[in-house]
Coordinates of C-alpha atoms and ligand atoms in Angstrom, one line a residue:
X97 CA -22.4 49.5 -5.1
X98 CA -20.7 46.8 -6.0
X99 CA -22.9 43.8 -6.5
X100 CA -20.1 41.4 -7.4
X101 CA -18.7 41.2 -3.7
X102 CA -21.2 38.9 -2.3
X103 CA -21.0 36.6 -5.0
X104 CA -17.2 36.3 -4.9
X105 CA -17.2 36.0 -1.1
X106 CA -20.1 33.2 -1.8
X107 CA -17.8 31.3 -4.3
X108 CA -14.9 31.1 -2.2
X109 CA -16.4 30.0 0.5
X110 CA -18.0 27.5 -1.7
X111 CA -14.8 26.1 -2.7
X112 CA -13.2 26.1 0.6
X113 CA -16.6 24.2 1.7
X114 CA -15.7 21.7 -1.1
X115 CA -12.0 21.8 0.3
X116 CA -12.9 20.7 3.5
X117 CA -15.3 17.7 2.2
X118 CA -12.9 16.8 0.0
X119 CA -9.9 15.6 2.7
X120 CA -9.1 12.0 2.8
X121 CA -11.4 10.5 5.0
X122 CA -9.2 9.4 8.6
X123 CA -7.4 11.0 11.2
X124 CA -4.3 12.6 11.1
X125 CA -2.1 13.4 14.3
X126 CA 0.2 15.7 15.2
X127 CA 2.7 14.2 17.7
X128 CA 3.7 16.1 20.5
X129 CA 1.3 18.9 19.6
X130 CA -0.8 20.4 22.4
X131 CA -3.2 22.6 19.4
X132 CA -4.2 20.8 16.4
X133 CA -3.3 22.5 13.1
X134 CA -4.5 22.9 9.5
X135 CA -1.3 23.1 7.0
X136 CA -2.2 22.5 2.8
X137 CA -6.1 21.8 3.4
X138 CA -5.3 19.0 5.7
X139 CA -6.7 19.1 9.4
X140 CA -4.4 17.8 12.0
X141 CA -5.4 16.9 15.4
X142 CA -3.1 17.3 18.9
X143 CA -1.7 13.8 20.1
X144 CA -2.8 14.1 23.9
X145 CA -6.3 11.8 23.0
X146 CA -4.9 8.8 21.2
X147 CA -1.8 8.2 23.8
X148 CA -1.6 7.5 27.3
X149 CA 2.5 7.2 28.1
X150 CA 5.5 9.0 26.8
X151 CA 6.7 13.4 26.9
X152 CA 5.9 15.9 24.3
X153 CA 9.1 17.4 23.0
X154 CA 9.0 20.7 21.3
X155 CA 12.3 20.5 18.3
X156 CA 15.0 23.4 18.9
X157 CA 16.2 23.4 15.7
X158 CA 14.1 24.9 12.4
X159 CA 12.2 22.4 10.5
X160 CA 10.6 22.4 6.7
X161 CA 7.1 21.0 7.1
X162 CA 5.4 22.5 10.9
X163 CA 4.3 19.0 11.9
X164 CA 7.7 18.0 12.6
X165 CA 8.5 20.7 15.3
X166 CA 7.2 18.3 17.8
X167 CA 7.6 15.0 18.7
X168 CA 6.4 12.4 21.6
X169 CA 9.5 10.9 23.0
X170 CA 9.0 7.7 25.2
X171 CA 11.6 6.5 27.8
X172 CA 14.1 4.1 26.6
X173 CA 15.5 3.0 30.5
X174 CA 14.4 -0.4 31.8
X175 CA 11.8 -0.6 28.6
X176 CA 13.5 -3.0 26.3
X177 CA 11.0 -5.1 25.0
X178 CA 8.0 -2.6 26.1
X179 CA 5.5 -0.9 23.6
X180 CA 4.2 2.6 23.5
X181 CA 0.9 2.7 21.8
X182 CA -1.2 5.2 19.9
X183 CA -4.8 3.8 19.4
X184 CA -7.4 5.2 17.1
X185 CA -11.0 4.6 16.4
X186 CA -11.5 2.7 13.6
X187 CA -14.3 1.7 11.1
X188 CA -14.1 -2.4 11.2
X189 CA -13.8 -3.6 7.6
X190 CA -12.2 -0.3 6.1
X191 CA -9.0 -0.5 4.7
X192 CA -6.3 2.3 6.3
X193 CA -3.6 3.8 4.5
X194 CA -1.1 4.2 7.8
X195 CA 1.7 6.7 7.5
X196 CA 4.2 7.1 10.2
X197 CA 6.7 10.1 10.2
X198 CA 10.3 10.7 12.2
X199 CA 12.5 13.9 12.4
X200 CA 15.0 13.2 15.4
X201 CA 15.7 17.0 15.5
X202 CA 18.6 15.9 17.8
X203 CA 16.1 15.8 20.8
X204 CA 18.0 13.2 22.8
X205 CA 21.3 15.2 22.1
X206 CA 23.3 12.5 20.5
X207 CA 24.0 13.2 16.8
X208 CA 21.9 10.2 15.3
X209 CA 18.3 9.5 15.7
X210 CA 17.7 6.0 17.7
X211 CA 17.1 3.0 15.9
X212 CA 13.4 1.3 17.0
X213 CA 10.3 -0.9 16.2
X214 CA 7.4 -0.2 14.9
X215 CA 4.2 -2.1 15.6
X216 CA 0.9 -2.1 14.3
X217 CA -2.1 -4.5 15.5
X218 CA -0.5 -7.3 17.0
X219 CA 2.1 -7.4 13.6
X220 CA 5.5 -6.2 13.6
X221 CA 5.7 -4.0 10.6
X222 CA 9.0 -2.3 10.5
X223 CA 12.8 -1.6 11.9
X224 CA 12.8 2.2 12.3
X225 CA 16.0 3.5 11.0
X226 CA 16.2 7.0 10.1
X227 CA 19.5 7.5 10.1
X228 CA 20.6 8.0 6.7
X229 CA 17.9 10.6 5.8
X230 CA 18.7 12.5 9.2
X231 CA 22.1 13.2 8.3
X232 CA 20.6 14.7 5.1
X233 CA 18.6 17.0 7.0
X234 CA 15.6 15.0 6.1
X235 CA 12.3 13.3 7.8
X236 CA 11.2 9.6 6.8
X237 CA 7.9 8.0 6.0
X238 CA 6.8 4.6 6.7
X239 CA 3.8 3.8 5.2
X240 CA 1.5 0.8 5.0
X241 CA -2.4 -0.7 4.4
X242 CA -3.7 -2.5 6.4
X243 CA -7.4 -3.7 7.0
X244 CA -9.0 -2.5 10.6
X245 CA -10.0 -5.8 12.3
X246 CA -11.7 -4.3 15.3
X247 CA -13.0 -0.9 16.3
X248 CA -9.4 0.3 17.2
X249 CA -6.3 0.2 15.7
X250 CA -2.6 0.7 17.7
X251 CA 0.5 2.0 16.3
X252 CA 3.1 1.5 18.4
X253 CA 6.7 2.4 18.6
X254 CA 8.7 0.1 21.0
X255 CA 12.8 0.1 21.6
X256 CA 14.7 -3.1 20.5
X257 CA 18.0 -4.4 21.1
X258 CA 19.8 -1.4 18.9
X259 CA 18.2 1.1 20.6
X260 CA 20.0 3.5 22.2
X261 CA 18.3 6.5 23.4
X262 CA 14.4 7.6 23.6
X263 CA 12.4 6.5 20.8
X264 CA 10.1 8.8 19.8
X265 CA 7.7 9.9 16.7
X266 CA 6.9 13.4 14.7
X267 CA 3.1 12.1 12.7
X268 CA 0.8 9.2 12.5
X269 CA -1.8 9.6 10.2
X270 CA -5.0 7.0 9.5
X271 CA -6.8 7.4 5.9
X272 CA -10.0 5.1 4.9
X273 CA -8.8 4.0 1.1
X274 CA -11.3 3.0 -0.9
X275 CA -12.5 -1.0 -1.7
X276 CA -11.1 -1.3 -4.7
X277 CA -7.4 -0.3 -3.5
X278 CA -5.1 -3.3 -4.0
X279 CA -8.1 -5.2 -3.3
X280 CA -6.2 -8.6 -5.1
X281 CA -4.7 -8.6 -2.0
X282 CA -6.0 -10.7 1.6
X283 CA -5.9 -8.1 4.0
X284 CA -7.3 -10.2 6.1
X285 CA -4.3 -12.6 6.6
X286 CA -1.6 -9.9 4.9
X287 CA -0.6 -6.1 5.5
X288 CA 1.2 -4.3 2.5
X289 CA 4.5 -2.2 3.3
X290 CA 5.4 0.8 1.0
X291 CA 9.1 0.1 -0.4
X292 CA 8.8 2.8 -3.2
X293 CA 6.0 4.3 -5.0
X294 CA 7.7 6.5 -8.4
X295 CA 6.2 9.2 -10.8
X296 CA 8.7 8.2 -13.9
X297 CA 10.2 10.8 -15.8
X298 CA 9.1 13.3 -13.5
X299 CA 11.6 15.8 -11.1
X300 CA 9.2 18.2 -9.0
X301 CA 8.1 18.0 -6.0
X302 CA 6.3 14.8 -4.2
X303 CA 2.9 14.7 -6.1
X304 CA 0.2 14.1 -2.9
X305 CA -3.4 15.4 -2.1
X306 CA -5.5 17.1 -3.1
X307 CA -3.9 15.2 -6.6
X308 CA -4.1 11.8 -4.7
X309 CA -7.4 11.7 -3.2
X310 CA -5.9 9.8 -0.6
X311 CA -2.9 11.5 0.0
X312 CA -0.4 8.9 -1.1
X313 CA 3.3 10.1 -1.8
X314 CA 4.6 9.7 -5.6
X315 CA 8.2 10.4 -5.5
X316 CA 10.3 12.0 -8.5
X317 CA 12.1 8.8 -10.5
X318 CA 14.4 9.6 -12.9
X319 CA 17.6 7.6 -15.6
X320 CA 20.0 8.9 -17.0
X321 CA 19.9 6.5 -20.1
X322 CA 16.1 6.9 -20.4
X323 CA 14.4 9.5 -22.6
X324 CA 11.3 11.3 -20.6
X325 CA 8.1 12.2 -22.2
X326 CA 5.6 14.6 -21.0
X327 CA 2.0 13.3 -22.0
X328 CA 0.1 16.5 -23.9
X329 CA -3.4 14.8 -23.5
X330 CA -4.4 12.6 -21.0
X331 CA -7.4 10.9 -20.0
X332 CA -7.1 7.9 -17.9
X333 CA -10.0 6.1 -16.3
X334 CA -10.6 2.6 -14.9
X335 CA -7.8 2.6 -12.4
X336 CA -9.0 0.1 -9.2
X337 CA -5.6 1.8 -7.1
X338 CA -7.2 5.3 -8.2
X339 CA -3.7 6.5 -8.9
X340 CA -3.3 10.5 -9.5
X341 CA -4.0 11.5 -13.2
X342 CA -0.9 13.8 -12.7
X343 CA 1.4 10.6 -12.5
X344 CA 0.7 10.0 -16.2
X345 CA 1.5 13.7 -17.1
X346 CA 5.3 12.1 -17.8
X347 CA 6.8 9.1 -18.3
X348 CA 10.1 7.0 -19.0
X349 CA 10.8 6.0 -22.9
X350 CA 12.9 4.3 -25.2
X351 CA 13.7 4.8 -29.1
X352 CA 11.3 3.1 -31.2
X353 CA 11.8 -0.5 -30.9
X354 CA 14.3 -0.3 -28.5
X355 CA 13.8 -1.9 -24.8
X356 CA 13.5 -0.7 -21.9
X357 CA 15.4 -1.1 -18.6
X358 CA 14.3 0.5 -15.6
X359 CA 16.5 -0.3 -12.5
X360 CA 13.6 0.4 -9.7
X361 CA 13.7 0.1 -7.0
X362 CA 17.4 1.3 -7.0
X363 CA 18.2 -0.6 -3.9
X364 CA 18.7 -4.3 -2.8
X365 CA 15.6 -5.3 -1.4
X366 CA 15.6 -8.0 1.5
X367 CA 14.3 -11.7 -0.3
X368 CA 10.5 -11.9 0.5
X369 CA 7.6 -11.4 -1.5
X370 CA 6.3 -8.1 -2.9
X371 CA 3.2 -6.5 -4.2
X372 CA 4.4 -4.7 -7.8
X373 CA 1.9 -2.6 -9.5
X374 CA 2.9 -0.4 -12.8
X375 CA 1.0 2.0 -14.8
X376 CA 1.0 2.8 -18.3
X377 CA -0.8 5.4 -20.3
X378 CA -0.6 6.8 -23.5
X379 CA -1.1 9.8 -25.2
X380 CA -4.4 10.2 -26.8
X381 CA -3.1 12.1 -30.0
X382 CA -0.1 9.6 -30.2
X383 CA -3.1 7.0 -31.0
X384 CA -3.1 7.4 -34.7
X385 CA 0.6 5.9 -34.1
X386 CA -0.7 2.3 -33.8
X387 CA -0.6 0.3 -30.9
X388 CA 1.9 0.1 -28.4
X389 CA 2.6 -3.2 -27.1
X390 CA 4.9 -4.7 -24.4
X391 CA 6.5 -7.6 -22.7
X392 CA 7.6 -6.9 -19.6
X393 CA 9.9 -9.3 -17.7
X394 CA 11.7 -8.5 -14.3
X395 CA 15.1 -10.2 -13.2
X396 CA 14.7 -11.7 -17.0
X397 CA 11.1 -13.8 -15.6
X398 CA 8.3 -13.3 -17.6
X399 CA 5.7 -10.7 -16.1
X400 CA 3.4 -10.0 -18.6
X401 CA 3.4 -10.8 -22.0
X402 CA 1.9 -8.3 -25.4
X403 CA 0.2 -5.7 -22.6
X404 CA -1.5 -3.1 -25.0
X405 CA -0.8 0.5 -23.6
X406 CA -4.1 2.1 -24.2
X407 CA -4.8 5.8 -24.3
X408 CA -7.7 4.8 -21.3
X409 CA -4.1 3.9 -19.1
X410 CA -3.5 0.3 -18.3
X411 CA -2.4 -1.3 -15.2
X412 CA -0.7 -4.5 -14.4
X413 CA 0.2 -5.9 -10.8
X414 CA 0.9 -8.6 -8.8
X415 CA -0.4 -10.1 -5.8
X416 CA 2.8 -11.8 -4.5
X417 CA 6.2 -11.4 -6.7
X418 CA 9.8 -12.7 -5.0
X419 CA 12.1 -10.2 -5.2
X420 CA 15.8 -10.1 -3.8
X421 CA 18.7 -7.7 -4.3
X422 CA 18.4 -5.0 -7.2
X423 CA 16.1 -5.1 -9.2
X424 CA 15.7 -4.9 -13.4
X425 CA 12.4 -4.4 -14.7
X426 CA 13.0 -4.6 -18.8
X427 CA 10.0 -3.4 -21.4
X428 CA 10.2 -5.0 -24.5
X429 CA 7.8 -3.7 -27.4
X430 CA 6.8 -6.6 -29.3
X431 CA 7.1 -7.4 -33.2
X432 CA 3.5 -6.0 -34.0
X433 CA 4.3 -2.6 -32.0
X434 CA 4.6 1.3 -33.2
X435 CA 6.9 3.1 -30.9
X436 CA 9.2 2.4 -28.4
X437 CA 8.6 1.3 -24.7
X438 CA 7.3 3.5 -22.0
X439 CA 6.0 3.3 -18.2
X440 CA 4.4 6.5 -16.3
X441 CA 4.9 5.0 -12.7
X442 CA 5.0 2.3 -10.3
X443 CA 4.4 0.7 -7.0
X444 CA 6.2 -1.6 -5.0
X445 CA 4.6 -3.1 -1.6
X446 CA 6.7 -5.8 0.9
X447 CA 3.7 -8.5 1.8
X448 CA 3.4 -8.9 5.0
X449 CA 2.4 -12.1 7.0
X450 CA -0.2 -10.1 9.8
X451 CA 0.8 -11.7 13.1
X452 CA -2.8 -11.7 14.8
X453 CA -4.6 -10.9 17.2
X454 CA -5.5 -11.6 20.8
X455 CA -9.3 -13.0 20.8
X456 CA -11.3 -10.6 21.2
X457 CA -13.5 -11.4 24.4
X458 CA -9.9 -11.8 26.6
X459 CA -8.9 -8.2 25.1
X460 CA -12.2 -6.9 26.3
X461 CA -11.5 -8.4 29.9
X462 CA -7.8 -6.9 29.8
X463 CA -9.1 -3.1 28.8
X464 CA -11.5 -3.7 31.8
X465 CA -9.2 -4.8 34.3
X466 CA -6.9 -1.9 33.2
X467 CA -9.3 0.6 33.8
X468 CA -10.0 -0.6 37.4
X469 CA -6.5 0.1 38.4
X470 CA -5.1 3.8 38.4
X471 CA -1.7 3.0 37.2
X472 CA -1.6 0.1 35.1
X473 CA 1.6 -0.8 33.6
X474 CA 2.5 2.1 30.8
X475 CA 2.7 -0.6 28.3
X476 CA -0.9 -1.8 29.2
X477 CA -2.1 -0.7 25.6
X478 CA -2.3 -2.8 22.0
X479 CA -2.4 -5.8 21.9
X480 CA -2.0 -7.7 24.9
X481 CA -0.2 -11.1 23.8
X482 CA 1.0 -9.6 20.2
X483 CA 4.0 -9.1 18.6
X484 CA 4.8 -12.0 21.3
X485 CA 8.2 -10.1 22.3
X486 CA 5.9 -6.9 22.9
X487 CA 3.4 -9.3 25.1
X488 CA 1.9 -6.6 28.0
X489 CA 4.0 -6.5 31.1
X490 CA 3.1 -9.5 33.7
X491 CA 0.8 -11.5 30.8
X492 CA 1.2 -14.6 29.4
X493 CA -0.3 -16.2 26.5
X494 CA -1.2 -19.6 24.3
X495 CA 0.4 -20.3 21.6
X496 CA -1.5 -21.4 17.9
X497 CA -4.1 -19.7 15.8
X498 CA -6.4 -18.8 18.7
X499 CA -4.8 -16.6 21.1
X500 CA -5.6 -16.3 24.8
X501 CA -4.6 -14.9 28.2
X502 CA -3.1 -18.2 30.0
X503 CA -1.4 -16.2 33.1
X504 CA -1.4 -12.7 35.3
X505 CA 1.4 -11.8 37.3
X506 CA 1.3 -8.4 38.4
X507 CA 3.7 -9.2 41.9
X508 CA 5.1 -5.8 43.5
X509 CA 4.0 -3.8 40.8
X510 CA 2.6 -1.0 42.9
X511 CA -0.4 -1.2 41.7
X512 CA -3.5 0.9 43.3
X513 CA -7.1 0.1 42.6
X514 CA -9.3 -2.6 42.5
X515 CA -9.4 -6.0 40.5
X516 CA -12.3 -6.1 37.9
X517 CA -15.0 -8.5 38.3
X518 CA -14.1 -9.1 34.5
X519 CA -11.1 -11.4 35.3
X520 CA -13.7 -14.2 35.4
X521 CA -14.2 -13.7 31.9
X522 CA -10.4 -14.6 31.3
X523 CA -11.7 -18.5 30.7
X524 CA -8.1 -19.5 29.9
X525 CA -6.8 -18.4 32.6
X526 CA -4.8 -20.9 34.6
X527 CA -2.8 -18.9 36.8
X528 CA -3.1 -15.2 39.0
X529 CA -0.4 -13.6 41.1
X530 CA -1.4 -10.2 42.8
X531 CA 1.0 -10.5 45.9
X532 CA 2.4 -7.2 47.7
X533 CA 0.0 -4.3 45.6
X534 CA -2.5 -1.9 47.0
X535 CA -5.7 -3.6 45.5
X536 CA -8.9 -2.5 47.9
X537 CA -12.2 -4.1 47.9
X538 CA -12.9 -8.2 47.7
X539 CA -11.4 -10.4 45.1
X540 CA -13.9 -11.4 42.6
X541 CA -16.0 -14.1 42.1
X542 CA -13.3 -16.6 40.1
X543 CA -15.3 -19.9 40.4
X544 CA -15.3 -19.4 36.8
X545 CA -12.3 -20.1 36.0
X546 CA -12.2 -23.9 36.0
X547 CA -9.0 -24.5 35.0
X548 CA -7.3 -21.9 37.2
X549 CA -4.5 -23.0 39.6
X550 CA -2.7 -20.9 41.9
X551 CA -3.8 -17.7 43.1
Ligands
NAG845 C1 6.1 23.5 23.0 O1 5.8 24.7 22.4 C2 4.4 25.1 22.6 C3 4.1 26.3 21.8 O2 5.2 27.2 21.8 C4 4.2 25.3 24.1 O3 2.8 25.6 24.3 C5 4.5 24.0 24.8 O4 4.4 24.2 26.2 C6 5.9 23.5 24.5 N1 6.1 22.2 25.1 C7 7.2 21.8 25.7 C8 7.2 20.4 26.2 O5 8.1 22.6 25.9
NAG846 C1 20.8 2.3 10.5 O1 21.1 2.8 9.3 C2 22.5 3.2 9.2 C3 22.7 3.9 7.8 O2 22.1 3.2 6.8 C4 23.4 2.0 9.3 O3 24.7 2.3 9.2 C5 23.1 1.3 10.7 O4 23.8 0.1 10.8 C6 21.6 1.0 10.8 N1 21.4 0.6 12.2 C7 20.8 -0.6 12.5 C8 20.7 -0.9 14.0 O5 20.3 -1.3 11.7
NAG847 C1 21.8 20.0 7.9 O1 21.5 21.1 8.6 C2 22.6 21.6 9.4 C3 22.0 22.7 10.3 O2 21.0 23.4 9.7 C4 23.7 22.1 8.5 O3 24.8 22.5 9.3 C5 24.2 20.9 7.7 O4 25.1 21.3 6.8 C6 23.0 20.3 6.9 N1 23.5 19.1 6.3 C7 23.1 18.8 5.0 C8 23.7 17.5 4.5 O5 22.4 19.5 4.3
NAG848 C1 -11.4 -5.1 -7.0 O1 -12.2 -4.0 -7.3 C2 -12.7 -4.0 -8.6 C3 -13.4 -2.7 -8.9 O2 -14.3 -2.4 -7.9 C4 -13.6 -5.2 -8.9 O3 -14.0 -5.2 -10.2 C5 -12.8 -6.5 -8.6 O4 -13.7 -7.6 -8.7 C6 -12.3 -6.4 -7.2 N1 -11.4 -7.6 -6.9 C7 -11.4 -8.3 -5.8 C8 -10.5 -9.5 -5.8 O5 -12.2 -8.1 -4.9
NAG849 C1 -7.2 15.3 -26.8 O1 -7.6 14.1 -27.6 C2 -9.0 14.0 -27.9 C3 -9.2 12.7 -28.5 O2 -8.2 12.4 -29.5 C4 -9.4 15.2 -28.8 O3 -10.7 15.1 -29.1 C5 -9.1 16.5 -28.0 O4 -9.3 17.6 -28.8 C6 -7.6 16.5 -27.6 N1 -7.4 17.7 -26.7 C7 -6.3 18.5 -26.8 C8 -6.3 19.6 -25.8 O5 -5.5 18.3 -27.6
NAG850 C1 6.1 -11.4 -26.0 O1 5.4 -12.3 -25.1 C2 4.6 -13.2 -25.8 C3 3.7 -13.9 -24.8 O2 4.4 -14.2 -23.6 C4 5.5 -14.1 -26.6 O3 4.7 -15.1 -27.3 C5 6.3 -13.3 -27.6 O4 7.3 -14.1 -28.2 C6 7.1 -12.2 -26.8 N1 7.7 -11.3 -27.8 C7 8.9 -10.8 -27.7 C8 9.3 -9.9 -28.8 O5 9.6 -11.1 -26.8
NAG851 C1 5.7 -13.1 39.3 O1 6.5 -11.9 39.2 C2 7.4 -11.8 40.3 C3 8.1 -10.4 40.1 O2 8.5 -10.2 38.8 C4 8.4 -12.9 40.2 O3 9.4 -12.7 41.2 C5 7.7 -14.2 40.4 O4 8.6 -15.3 40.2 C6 6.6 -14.3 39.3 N1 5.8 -15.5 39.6 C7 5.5 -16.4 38.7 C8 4.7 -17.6 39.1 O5 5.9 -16.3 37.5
NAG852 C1 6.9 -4.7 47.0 O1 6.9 -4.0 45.8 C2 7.8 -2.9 45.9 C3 7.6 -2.1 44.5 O2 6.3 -1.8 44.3 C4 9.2 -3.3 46.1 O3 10.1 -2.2 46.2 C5 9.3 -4.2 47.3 O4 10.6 -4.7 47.5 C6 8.3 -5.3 47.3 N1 8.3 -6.0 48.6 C7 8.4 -7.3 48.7 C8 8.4 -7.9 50.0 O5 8.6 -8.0 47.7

């Protein structure tokens, strides 16, 4: 009777088919889940396939956003200085947006979260601390880019000196960015570390996918001494960090002629050096104004000098900045300009030296040795020599830019299984201890190993 039916059922299937191809490209994982999940559009997959160590722990207490109701917890006792790894499959040469998120949910019944590391590649990226936004009730997000340098990347968490009970972790989530993403950057010799990432003017809810295509987080930023603006009539294009369109929708101002001073980020920030991008746009039916032009200066040092705020949007960023402490980011209209000053958002990335990586044919010839044991050491995962604190149990390692496996101690151990053939290929090797384990079968052939000394 009713021919209409069809069709509708056709178009919203068609749109949830454009739904589906239109999720960031990556992985995302659910910690501690045993199912995988869809929540918003976004497909999340169980944990149990990306981790070999550590307990799922199921939350007791009620939680905002479902991915937090689990966690993986990893034992704390006699694991100082031992890392618990997650490893994906990557595409080498894609650039990952890597997002890491905690909710202690009081699983290790003391009243704050543990304080931890976490690791990714053979770099140390951050301290975990998540203490100040448990005690609001709230989760935290670590996020980062960095470029995948082999075919797998590891995330680890790992307990340091402060740590006092289980570390553990509620969502990791891998998402391909594309090339022209903070592409002034060398992500071949640097990661980048989110410190904040602001919509101005704006006080809803974090803008994310599907309005960033890649899911990044643009948090609420507001001043009290600041006038905000909402944009009528926007049409920005030309961005390479393919910010949101919606992040232009408001924006920060001040009275015509007047500066502006924008204190962001609004806490000290540790002295290092930091990748700062901001975005300007302007309204297009303001353009019969005249131009808008600024200086910007930040801690009173030049930044940029008569930038002309376009209704197009305009961008301006640096590679490496030095902050330290608070900092003041003051937009000055120049002589020539109509209006006042303005900014629509910003970005704010610590640079991070990567520490790299283990070469790769001695990694090759670990993975293969691990997998002829049945219980390698639980730490036997990411890097082997890398962060050098976080080296695999019962390894040792050269020092300098090229990274190799110098010694194997794996003494009373436990260890059942069989040696790999593939030790030969450790050519650096100079020493092997296997004493008092249940190894079967022949040693292998290690006449190799020319340097090698004791066995
Ligand atoms: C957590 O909850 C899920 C679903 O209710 C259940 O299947 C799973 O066994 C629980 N896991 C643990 C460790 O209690
Ligand atoms: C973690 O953060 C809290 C709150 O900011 C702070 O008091 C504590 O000292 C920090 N812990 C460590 C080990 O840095
Ligand atoms: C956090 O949640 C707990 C339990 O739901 C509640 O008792 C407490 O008041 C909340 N704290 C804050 C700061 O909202
Ligand atoms: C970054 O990407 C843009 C847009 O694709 C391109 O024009 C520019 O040359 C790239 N810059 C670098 C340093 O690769
Ligand atoms: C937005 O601005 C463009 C160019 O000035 C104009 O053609 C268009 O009609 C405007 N749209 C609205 C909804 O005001
Ligand atoms: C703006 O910057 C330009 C170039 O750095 C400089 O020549 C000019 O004097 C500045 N104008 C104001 C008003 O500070
Ligand atoms: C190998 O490890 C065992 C057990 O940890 C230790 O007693 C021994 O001294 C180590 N040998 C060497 C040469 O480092
Ligand atoms: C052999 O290793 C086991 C642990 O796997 C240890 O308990 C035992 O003391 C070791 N024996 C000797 C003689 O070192």
């Amino acid at each position: 009777m009713s021919p209409s039916f069809p069709l509708l059922f056709f178009l919203s299937l068609l749109s949830l088919l454009s739904l589906s191809l239109s999720q960031p490209r990556g992985i995302l994982i659910d910690c501690g889940a045993t199912v995988g999940s869809t929540i918003d559009g976004l497909e999340w997959l169980p944990d149990g396939n990306f981790v070999s160590s550590g307990t799922p722990r199921n939350l007791t207490m009620p939680v905002l956003v479902p991915i937090l109701s689990t966690v993986r917890s990893f034992p704390l006792e006699n694991n100082l200085n031992r890392k618990f790894c997650y490893e994906v499959q990557v595409f080498r040469g894609a650039k990952y947006l890597v997002r890491t998120t905690y909710f202690y949910g009081g699983i290790n019944g003391r009243d704050s979260p543990p304080v931890f590391d976490q690791i990714v590649d053979g770099t140390l990226w951050r301290v975990v601390n998540t203490t100040e936004d448990y005690a609001r009730n709230m989760s935290s997000y670590y996020e980062g880019v960095f470029l995948a340098q082999g075919k797998t990347m590891s995330v680890c968490i790992a307990a340091n000196r402060f740590t006092i009970s289980d570390p553990f972790i509620s969502a990791l989530e891998f998402v391909i960015l594309g090339d022209s993403l903070y592409n002034s950057t060398d992500f071949g010799k640097y990661g980048l570390s989110l410190v904040a990432r602001h919509s101005f003017g704006y006080s809803g809810p974090l803008i994310r996918y599907p309005d960033d295509q890649f899911d990044r987080f643009w948090e609420p930023f507001d001043q009290s001494d600041s006038t905000v603006v909402s944009n009528r009539n926007i049409s920005v294009s030309g961005f390479w960090n393919l910010p949101p369109s919606r992040i232009f929708d408001t924006k920060l101002t001040s009275g015509q002629s007047e500066a502006l001073e924008l204190r962001w980020p609004s806490w000290p920030l540790p002295s290092t050096m930091y990748y700062i991008a901001l975005y300007f746009a302007d309204d297009r039916d303001s353009s019969f104004e005249g131009s808008r032009v600024l200086n910007i200066s930040i801690n009173h040092v030049t930044y940029f000098g008569n930038l002309n705020v376009t209704p197009a949007g305009v961008t301006v960023f640096a590679t490496q900045w030095p902050l330290s402490g608070l900092t003041t980011i003051t937009l000055s209209p120049t002589a020539n300009s109509n209006g006042g000053s303005s900014i629509n958002a910003g970005e704010v990335f610590e640079v991070l030296a990567l520490g790299g990586r283990t070469t790769t044919r001695d990694v090759i010839a670990l993975e293969t040795i691990k997998n002829s044991l049945q219980n390698p050491p639980l730490d036997w995962n990411g890097d082997p020599c890398l962060p050098r604190e976080y080296r695999w149990t019962g390894v040792t390692c050269s020092e300098g830019p090229r990274i190799r496996v110098i010694t194997i101690n794996l003494t009373s151990m436990g260890l059942v299984g069989s040696l790999s053939p593939s030790v030969a290929r450790l050519t650096a090797l100079t020493g092997i201890w296997l004493g008092n384990n249940s190894l079967s079968g022949s040693l292998p052939d290690l006449s190799s190993l020319k340097i090698l000394e004791i066995l």
